[in-house]
mmCIF file of C-alpha atoms in Angstrom:
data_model
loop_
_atom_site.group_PDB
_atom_site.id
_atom_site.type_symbol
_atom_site.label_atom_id
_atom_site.label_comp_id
_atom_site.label_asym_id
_atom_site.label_seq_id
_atom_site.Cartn_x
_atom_site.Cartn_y
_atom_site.Cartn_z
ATOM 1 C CA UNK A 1 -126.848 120.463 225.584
ATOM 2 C CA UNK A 2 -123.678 120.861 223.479
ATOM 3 C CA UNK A 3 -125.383 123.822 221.750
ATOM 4 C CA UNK A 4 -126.693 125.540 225.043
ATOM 5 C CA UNK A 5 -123.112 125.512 226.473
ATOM 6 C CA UNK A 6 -121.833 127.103 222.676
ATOM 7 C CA UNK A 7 -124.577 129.572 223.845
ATOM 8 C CA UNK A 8 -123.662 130.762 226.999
ATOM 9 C CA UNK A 9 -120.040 129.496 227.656
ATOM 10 C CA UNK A 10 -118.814 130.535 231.015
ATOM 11 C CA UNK A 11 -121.583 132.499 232.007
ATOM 12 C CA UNK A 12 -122.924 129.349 233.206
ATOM 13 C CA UNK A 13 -121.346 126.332 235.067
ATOM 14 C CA UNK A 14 -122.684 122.874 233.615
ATOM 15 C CA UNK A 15 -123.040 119.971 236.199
ATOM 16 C CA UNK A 16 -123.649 116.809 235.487
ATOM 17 C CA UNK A 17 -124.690 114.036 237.834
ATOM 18 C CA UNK A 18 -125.723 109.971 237.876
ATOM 19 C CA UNK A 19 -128.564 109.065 238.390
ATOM 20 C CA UNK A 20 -128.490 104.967 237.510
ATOM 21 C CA UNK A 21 -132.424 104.124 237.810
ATOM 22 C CA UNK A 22 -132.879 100.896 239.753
ATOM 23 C CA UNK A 23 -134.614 99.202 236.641
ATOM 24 C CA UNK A 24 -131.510 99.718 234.284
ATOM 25 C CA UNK A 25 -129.056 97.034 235.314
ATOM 26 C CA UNK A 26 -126.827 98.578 233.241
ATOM 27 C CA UNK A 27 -127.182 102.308 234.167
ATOM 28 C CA UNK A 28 -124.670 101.391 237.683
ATOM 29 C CA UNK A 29 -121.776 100.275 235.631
ATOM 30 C CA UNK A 30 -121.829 102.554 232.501
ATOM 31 C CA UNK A 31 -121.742 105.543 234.854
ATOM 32 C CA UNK A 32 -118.429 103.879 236.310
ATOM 33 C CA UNK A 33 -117.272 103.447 232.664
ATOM 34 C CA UNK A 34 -117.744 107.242 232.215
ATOM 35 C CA UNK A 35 -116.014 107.772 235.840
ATOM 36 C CA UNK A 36 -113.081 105.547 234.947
ATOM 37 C CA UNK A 37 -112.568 107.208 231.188
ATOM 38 C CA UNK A 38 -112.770 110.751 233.100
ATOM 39 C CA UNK A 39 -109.943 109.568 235.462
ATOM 40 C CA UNK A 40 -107.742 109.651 231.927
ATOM 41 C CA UNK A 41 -109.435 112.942 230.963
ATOM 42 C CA UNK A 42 -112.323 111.618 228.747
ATOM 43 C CA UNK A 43 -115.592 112.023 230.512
ATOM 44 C CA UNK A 44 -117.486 114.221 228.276
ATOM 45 C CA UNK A 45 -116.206 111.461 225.031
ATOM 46 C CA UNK A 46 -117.292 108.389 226.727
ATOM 47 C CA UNK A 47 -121.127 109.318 228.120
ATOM 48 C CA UNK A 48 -121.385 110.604 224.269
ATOM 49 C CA UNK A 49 -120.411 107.430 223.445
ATOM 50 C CA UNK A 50 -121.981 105.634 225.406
ATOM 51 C CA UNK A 51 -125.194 107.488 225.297
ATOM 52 C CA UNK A 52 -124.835 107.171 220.838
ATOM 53 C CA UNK A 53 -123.537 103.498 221.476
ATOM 54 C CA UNK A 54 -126.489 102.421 224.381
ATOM 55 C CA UNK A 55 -127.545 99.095 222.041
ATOM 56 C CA UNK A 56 -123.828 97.899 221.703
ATOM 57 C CA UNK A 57 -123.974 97.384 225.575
ATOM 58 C CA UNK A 58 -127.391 97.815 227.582
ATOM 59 C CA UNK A 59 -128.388 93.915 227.169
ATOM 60 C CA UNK A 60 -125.075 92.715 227.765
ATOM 61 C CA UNK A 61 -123.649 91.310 231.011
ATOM 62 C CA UNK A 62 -120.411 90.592 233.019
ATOM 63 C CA UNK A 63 -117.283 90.887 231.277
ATOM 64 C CA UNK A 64 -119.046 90.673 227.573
ATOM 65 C CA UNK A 65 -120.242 94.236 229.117
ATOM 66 C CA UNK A 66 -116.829 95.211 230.391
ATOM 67 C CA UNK A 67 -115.405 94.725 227.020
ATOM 68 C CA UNK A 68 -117.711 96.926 224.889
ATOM 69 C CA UNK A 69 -116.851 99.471 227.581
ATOM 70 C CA UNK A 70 -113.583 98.932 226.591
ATOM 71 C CA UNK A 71 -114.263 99.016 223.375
ATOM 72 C CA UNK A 72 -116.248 102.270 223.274
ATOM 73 C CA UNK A 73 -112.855 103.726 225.362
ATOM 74 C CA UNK A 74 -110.391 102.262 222.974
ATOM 75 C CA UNK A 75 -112.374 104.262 220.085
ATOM 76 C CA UNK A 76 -112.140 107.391 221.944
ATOM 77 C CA UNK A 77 -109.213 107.484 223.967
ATOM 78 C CA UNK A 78 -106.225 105.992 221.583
ATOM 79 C CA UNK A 79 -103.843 106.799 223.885
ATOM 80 C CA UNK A 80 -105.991 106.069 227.187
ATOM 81 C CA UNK A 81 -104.578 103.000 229.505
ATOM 82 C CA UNK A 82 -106.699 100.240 228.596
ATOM 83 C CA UNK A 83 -105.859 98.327 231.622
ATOM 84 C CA UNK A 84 -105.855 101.469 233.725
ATOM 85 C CA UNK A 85 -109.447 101.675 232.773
ATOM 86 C CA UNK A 86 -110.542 98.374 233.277
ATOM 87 C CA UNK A 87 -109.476 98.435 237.266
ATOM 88 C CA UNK A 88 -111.036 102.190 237.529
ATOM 89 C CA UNK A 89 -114.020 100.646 236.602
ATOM 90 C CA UNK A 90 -113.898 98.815 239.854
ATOM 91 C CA UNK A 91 -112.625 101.658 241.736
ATOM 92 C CA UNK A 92 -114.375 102.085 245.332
ATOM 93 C CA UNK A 93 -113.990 105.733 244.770
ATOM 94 C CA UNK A 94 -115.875 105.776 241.241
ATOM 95 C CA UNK A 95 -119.124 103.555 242.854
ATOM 96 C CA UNK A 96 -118.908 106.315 245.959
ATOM 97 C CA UNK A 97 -119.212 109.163 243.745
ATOM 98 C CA UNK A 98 -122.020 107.651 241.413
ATOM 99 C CA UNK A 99 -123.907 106.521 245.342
ATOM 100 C CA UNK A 100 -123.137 110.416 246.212
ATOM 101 C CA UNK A 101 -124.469 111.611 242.804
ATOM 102 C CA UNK A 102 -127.533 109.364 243.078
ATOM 103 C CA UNK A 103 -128.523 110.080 246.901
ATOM 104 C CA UNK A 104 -128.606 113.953 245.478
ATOM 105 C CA UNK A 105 -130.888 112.983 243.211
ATOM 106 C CA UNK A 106 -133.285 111.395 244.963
ATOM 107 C CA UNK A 107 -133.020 112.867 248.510
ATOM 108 C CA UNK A 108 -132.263 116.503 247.463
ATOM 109 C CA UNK A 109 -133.893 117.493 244.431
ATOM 110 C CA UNK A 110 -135.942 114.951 243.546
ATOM 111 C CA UNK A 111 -135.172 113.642 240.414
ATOM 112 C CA UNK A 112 -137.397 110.925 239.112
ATOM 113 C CA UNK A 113 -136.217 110.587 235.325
ATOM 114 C CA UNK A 114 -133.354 110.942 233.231
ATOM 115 C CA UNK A 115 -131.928 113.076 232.016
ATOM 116 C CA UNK A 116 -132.987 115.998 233.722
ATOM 117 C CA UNK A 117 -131.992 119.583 233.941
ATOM 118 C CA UNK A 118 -131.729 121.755 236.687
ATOM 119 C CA UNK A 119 -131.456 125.663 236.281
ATOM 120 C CA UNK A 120 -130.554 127.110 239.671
ATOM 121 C CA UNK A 121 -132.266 124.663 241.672
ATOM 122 C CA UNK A 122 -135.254 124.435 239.625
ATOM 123 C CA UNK A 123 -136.470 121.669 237.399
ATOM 124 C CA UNK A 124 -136.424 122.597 233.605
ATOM 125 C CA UNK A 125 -139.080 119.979 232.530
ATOM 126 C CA UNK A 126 -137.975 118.572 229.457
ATOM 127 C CA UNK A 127 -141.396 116.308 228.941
ATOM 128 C CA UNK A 128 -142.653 119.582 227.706
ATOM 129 C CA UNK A 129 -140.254 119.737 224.661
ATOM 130 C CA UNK A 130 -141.545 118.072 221.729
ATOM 131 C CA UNK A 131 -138.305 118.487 219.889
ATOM 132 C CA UNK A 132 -134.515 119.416 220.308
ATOM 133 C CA UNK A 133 -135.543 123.437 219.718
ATOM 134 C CA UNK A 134 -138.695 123.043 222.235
ATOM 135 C CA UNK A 135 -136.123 121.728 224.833
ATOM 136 C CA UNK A 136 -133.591 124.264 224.001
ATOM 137 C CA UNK A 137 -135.983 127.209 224.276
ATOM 138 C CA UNK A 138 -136.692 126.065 228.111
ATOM 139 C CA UNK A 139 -133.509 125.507 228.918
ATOM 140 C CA UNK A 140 -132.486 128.806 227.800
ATOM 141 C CA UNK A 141 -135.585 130.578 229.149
ATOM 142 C CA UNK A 142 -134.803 129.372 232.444
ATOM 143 C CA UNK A 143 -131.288 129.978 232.113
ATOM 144 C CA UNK A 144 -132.096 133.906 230.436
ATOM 145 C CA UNK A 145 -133.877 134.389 234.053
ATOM 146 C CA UNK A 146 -131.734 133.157 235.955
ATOM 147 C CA UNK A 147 -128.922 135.340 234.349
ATOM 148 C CA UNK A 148 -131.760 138.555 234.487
ATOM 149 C CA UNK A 149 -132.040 137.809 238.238
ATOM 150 C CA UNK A 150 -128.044 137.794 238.736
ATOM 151 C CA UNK A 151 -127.765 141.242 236.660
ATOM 152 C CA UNK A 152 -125.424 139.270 233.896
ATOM 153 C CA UNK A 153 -126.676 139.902 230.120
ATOM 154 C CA UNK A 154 -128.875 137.287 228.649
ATOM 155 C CA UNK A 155 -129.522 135.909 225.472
ATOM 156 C CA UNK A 156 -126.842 133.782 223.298
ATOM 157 C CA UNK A 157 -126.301 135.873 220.821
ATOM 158 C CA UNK A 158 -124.055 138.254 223.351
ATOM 159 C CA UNK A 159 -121.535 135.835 224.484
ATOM 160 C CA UNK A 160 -119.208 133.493 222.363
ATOM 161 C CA UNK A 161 -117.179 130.512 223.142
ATOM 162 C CA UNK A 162 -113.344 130.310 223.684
ATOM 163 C CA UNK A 163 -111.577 127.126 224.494
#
């Protein structure tokens, strides 16, 4: 994903949205750790982190759960709140938003797995890759035609990245 958005920079918007599965007990509340870490401006860090880190917390409950969340944030965000973080991960607001992001999902574009890309509406299906450059190539075909369609220029190599 990184390297697709290197690609194409702002000629296309990245979304992302959770989409806990029900058999995951731990999916709910490491989307609200990524919520409350993006409240301090570290989304992006923590669901790397947590997504590199998944067997430091996926088997772990109640607060032994909460604290390699904390953890994780600690190691990314050495100026973040701590404490700040720990009540955001609670916030009403933050299990809303993850409910919203889910019902989307499920009841709009049915999403069955995770993750899963979208290009314009339409499912890219990943399953197909059988590597990182497989997955890549449909992502950016997808993307390519979508960007055809809209009369922008396609193809990575005509677009660089500025931040």
């Amino acid at each position: 994903v990184n390297s697709i958005y290197k690609s194409y920079g702002d000629r296309v918007a990245f979304v992302f949205r959770h989409f806990p599965l029900n058999g995951h007990p731990n999916a709910r509340s490491a989307a609200a750790a990524s919520e409350a870490a993006a409240k301090q401006g570290y989304f992006w860090e923590m669901a790397d982190t947590l997504y590199s880190n998944r067997a430091s917390w996926v088997d772990e409950t109640g607060s032994s759960r909460t604290e390699q969340y904390v953890e994780l944030f600690a190691g990314i965000a050495p100026n973040g709140n701590i404490e700040q973080f720990r009540t955001d991960m609670n916030d009403e607001m933050i299990a809303k938003h993850i409910s919203f992001d889910y019902d989307l999902g499920r009841n709009v574009s049915d999403v069955s797995a995770t993750p899963s890309f979208y290009v314009n509406g339409k499912n890219v299906y990943i399953m197909d890759a059988k590597s990182q450059d497989e997955l890549k190539q449909l992502v950016e075909d997808e993307l390519n035609a979508a960007l055809k369609e809209s009369g922008m220029e396609t193809g990575p190599a005509k677009t660089s990245l500025t931040k």
